[in-house]
Coordinates of C-alpha atoms and ligand atoms in Angstrom, one line a residue:
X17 CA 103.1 76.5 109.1
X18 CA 99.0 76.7 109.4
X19 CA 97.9 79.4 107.7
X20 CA 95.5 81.6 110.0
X21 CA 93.7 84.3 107.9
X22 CA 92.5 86.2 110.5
X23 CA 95.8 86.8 112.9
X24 CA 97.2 89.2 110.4
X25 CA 94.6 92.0 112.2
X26 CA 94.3 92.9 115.4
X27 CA 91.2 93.7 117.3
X28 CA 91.2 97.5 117.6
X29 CA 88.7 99.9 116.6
X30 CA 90.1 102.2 114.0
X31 CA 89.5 105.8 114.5
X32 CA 89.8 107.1 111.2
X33 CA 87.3 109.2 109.1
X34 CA 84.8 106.9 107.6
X35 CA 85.5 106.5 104.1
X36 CA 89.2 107.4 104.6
X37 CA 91.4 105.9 102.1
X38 CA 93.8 104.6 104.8
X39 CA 91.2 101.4 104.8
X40 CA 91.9 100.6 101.4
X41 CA 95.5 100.6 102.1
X42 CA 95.5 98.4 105.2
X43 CA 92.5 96.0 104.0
X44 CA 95.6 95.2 101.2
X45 CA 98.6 95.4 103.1
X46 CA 96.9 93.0 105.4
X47 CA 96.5 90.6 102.6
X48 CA 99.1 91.0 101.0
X49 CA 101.0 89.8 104.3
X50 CA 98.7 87.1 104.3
X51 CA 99.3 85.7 101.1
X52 CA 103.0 85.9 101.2
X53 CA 102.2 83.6 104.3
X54 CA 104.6 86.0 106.2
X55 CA 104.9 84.9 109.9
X56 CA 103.9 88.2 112.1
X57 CA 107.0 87.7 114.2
X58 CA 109.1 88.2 111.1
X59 CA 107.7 91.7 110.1
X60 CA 108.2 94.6 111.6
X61 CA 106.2 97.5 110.3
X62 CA 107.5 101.2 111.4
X63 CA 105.5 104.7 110.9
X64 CA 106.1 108.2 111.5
X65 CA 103.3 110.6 112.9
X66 CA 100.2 110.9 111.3
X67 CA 96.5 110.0 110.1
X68 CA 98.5 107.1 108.3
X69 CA 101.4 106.3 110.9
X70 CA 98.1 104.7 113.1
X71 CA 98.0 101.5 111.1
X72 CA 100.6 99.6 112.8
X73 CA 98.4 99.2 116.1
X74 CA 96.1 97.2 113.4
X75 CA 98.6 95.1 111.8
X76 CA 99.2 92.1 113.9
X77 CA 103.2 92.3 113.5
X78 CA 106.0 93.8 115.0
X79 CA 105.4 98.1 115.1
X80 CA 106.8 101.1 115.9
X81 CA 104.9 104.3 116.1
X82 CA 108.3 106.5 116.0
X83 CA 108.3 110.2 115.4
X84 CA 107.4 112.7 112.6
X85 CA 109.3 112.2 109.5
X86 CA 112.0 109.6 111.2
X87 CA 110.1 106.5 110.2
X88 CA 112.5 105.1 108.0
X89 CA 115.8 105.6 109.9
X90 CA 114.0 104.2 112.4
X91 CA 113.6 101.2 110.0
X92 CA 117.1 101.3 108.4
X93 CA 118.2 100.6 112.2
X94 CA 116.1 97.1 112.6
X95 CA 116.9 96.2 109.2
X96 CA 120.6 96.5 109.5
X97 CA 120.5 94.2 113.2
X98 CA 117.3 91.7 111.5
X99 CA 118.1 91.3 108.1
X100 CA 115.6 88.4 108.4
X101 CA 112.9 90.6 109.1
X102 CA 110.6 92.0 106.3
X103 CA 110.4 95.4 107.2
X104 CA 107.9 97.7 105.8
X105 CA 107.3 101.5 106.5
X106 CA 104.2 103.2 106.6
X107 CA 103.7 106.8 106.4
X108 CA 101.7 110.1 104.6
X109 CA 103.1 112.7 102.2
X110 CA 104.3 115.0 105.3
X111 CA 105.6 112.7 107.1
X112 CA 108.0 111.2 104.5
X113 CA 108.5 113.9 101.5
X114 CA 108.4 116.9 103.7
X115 CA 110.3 116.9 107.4
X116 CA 111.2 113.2 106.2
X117 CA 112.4 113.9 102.5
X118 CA 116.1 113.5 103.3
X119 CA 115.7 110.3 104.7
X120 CA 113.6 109.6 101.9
X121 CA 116.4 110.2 99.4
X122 CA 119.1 108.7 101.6
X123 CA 117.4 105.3 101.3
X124 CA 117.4 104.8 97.8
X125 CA 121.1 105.5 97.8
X126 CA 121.0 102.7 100.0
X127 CA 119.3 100.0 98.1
X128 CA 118.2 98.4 101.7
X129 CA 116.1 95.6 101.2
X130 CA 112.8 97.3 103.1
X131 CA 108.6 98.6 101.4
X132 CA 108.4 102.2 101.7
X133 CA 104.1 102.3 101.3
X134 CA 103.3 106.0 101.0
X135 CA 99.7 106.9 102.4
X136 CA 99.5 109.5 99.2
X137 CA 96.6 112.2 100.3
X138 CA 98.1 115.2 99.2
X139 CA 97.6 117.0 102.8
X140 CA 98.3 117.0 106.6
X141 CA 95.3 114.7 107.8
X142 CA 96.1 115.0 111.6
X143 CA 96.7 118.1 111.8
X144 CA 93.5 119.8 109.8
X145 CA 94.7 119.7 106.1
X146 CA 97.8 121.8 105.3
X147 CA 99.4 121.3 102.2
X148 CA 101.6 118.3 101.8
X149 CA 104.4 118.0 99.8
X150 CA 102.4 116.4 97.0
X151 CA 99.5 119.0 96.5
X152 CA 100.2 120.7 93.4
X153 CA 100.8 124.1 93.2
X154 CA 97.7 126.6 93.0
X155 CA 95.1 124.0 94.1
X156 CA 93.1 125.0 96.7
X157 CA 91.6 122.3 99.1
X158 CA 88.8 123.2 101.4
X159 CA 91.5 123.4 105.0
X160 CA 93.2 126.4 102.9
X161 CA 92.9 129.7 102.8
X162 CA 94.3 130.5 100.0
X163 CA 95.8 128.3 97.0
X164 CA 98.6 126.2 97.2
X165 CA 101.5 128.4 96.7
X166 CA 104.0 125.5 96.9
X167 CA 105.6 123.0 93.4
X168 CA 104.7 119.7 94.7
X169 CA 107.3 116.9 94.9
X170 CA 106.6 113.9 92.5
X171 CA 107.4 111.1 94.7
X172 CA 107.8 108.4 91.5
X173 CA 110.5 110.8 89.8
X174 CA 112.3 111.5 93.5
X175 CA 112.5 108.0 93.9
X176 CA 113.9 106.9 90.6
X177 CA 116.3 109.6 90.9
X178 CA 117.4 108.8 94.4
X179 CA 118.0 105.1 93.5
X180 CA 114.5 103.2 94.7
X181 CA 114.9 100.1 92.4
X182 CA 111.5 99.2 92.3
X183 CA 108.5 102.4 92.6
X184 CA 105.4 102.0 91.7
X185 CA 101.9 103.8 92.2
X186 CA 98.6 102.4 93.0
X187 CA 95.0 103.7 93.9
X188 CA 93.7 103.0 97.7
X189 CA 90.8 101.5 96.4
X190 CA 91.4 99.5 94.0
X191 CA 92.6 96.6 96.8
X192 CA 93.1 93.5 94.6
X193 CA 95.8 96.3 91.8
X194 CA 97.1 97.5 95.5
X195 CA 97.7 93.9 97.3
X196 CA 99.5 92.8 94.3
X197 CA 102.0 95.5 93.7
X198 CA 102.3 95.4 98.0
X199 CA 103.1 91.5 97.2
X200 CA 105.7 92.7 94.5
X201 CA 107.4 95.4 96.4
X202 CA 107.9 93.2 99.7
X203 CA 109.5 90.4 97.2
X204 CA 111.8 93.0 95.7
X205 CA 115.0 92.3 96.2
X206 CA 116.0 96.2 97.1
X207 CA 114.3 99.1 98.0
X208 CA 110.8 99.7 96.7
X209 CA 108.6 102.3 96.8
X210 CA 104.4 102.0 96.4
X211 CA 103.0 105.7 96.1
X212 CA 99.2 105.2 97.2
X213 CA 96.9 107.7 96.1
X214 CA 94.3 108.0 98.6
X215 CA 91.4 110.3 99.4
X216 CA 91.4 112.0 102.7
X217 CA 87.6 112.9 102.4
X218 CA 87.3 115.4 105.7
X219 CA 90.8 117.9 104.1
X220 CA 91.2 116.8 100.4
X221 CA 87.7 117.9 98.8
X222 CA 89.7 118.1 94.9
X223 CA 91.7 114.6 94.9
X224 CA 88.2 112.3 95.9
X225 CA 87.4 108.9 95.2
X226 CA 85.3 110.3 92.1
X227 CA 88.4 112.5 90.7
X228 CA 90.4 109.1 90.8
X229 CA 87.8 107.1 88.9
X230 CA 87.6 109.0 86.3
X231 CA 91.5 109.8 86.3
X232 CA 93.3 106.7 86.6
X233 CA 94.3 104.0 84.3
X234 CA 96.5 101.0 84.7
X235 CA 100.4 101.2 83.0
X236 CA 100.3 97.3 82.4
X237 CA 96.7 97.7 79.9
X238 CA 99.1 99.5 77.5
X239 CA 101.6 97.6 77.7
X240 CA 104.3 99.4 79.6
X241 CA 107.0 96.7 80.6
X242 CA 109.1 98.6 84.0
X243 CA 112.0 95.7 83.9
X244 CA 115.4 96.8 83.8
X245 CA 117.2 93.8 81.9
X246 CA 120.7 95.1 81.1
X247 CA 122.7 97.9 82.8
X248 CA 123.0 99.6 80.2
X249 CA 118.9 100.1 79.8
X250 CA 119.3 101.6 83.5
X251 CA 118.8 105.2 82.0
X252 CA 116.7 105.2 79.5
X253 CA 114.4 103.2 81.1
X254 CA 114.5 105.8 84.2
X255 CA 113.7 108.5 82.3
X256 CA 110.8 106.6 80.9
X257 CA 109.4 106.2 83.7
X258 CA 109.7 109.4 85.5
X259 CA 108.5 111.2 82.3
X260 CA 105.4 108.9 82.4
X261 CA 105.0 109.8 86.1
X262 CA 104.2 113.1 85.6
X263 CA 101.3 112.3 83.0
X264 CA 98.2 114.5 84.6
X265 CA 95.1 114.4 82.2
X266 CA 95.0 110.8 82.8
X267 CA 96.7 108.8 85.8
X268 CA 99.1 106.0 85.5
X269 CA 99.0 103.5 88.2
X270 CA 101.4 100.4 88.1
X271 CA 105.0 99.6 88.1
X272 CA 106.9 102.5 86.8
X273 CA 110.7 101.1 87.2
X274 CA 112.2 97.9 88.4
X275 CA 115.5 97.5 88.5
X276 CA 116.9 94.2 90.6
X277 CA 120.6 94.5 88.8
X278 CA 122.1 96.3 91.8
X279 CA 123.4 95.2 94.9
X280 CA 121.5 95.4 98.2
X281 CA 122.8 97.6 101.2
X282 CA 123.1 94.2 102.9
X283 CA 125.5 92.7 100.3
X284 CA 127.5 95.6 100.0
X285 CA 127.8 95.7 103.8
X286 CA 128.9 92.2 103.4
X287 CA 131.5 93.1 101.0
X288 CA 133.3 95.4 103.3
X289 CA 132.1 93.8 106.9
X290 CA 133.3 89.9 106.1
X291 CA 131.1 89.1 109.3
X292 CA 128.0 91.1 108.5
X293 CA 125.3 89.9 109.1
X294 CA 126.1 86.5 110.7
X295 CA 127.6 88.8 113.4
X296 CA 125.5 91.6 113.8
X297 CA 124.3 94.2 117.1
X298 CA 120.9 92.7 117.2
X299 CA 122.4 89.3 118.2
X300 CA 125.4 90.3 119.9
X301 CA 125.6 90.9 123.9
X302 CA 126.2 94.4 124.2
X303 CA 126.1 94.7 127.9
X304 CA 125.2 92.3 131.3
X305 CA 123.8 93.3 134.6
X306 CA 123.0 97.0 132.8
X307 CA 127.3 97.6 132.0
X308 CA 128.0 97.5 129.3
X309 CA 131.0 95.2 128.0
X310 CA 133.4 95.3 125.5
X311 CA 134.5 91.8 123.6
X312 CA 138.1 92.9 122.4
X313 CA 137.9 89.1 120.4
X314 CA 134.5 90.0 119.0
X315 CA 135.4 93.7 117.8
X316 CA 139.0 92.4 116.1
X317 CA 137.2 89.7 114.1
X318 CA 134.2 91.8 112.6
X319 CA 136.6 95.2 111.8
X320 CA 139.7 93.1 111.5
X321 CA 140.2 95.0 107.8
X322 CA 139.6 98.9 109.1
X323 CA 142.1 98.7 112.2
X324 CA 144.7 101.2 111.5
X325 CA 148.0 99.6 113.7
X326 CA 149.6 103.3 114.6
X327 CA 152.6 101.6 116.7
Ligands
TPP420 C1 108.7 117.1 114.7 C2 107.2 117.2 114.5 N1 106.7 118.3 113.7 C3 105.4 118.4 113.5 C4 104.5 117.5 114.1 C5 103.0 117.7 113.9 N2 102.5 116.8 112.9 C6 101.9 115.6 113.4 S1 101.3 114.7 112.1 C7 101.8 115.9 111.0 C8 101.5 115.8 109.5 C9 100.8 114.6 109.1 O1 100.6 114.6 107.7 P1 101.0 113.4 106.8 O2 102.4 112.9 107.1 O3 100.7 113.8 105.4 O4 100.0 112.2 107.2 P2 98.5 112.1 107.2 O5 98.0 112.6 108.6 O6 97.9 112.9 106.1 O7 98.3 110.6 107.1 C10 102.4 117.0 111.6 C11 103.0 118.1 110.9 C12 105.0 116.5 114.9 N3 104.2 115.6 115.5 N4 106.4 116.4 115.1
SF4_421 S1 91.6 113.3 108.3 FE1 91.8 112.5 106.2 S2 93.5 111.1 106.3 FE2 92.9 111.5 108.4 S3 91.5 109.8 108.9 FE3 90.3 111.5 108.2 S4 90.0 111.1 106.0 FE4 91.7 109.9 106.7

């Protein structure tokens, strides 16, 4: 295949807040795309609502801009009938850890082999700077009236403990660390989370670029190895990392937890759905002429092993 730099971007003006650290975050998905040398009719990139949920309209690839918080059902669904497509979801702190936290949770109980990349800014950007999910409690950003009366969720610990097998966090501007745990997740053979923390300079006036600098450090400068090597390190190694996550004084960024020893969704599917996924809905004929049809043949051979003979 020629490899084309440029066609991973399409030519769209961006409308977001100069500055923004969504930039950061697409200026490394982009190439990390690009250096996986991942055809842009094999991804499909889905978002929720949001300041965040814009970037698929400037990834060339596949994109759906669905609605708030249903982003990664949304995704579940194209993963389960293209299971060849790399499938990455993009959305904020709202979108997927408040009106989307179930499906959030859901997934890692899934193991599905998809990139959950979460635009980290700590508050509602579209909609003037509420308090997401992640701003801790009793901080007050400039959009609020009073202080954050709210606990905030810790999205590496939810993860871990909802079964993501691979979660990591990164900083939106630091885009060669970023690309490279983007590269990691998408190769992950299961569910991975990469927990961006990113400025939103018009809402967030505490969590800036400068409170980053001087916060942050890198997990693999001490040392800190995430890889699960034998079930039975599955635990301790969890609560390793989710301890570590909640570090404040300084900021971890890095793989926290990766664990490839389980199953996929897709091969447990198989386990249970012989046909799965050589026979799946995306490539089957579900109707012709706009009624739909039913293929007795078809339906026998791919649930063969659930139908219950009652005569
Ligand atoms: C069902 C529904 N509820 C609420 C909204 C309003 N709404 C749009 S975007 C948004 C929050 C966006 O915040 P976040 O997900 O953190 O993304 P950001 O804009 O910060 O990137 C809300 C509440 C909506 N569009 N749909
Ligand atoms: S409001 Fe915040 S998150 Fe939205 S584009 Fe502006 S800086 Fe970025």
């Amino acid at each position: 295949m020629e490899h084309n730099p440029g066609k991973y971007r399409t030519d769209l003006w961006i409308d977001w807040c100069p500055g923004c650290g969504n930039f950061g975050i697409l200026a490394s998905e982009i190439k990390a795309l690009e250096e996986l040398n991942l055809e842009p009719s094999k991804i499909a990139i889905v978002s929720g609502i949001g300041c965040s949920a814009k970037i698929i309209h400037y990834i060339n690839a596949n994109g759906v801009h669905s609605l708030h918080g249903r982003a990664i059902p949304f995704a579940i669904g194209i993963k389960l009938v293209r299971p060849d497509l790399t499938v990455i979801v993009n959305g904020g702190d709202g979108d997927l850890l408040g009106i989307g936290a179930g499906h959030f949770v859901a997934l890692g109980r899934r193991n599905l082999q998809m990139t959950i990349i979460l635009h980290d800014n700590r508050v509602y950007g579209l909609t003037k700077g509420q308090a997401a999910p992640t701003l801790p409690l009793g901080v007050k950003t400039k959009a609020l009236a009073i202080p954050n009366i709210y606990t905030d969720i810790n999205p590496i610990a939810l993860a871990i403990s909802s079964g993501y097998t691979f979660v990591a966090r990164a900083y939106a501007f630091d885009s060669e660390h970023l690309k490279e745990i983007i590269k990691k997740a998408i190769m992950h053979r299961g569910v991975s989370l990469v927990d961006v923390l990113q400025p939103c300079v018009t809402f967030n006036d505490i969590h800036t670029a400068d409170y980053f600098k001087k916060k942050i450090y890198k997990l693999e400068d001490e040392g800190w190895d995430p890889v699960v090597r034998d079930p039975k390190d599955i635990e301790e190694k969890a609560l390793n990392a989710i301890r570590k996550s909640f570090e404040e004084e300084k900021i971890p960024v890095g793989i926290f937890y990766e664990n490839s020893l389980l199953p996929t969704y897709e091969e447990r599917l198989k386990n249970v759905i012989k046909s799965y996924p050589s026979i799946s809905p995306g490539t089957t004929k579900i109707e012709v002429n706009g009624k739909s049809i039913f293929d007795r043949k078809l339906f026998e051979s791919v649930f063969s092993d659930f139908i219950i003979d009652t005569e």
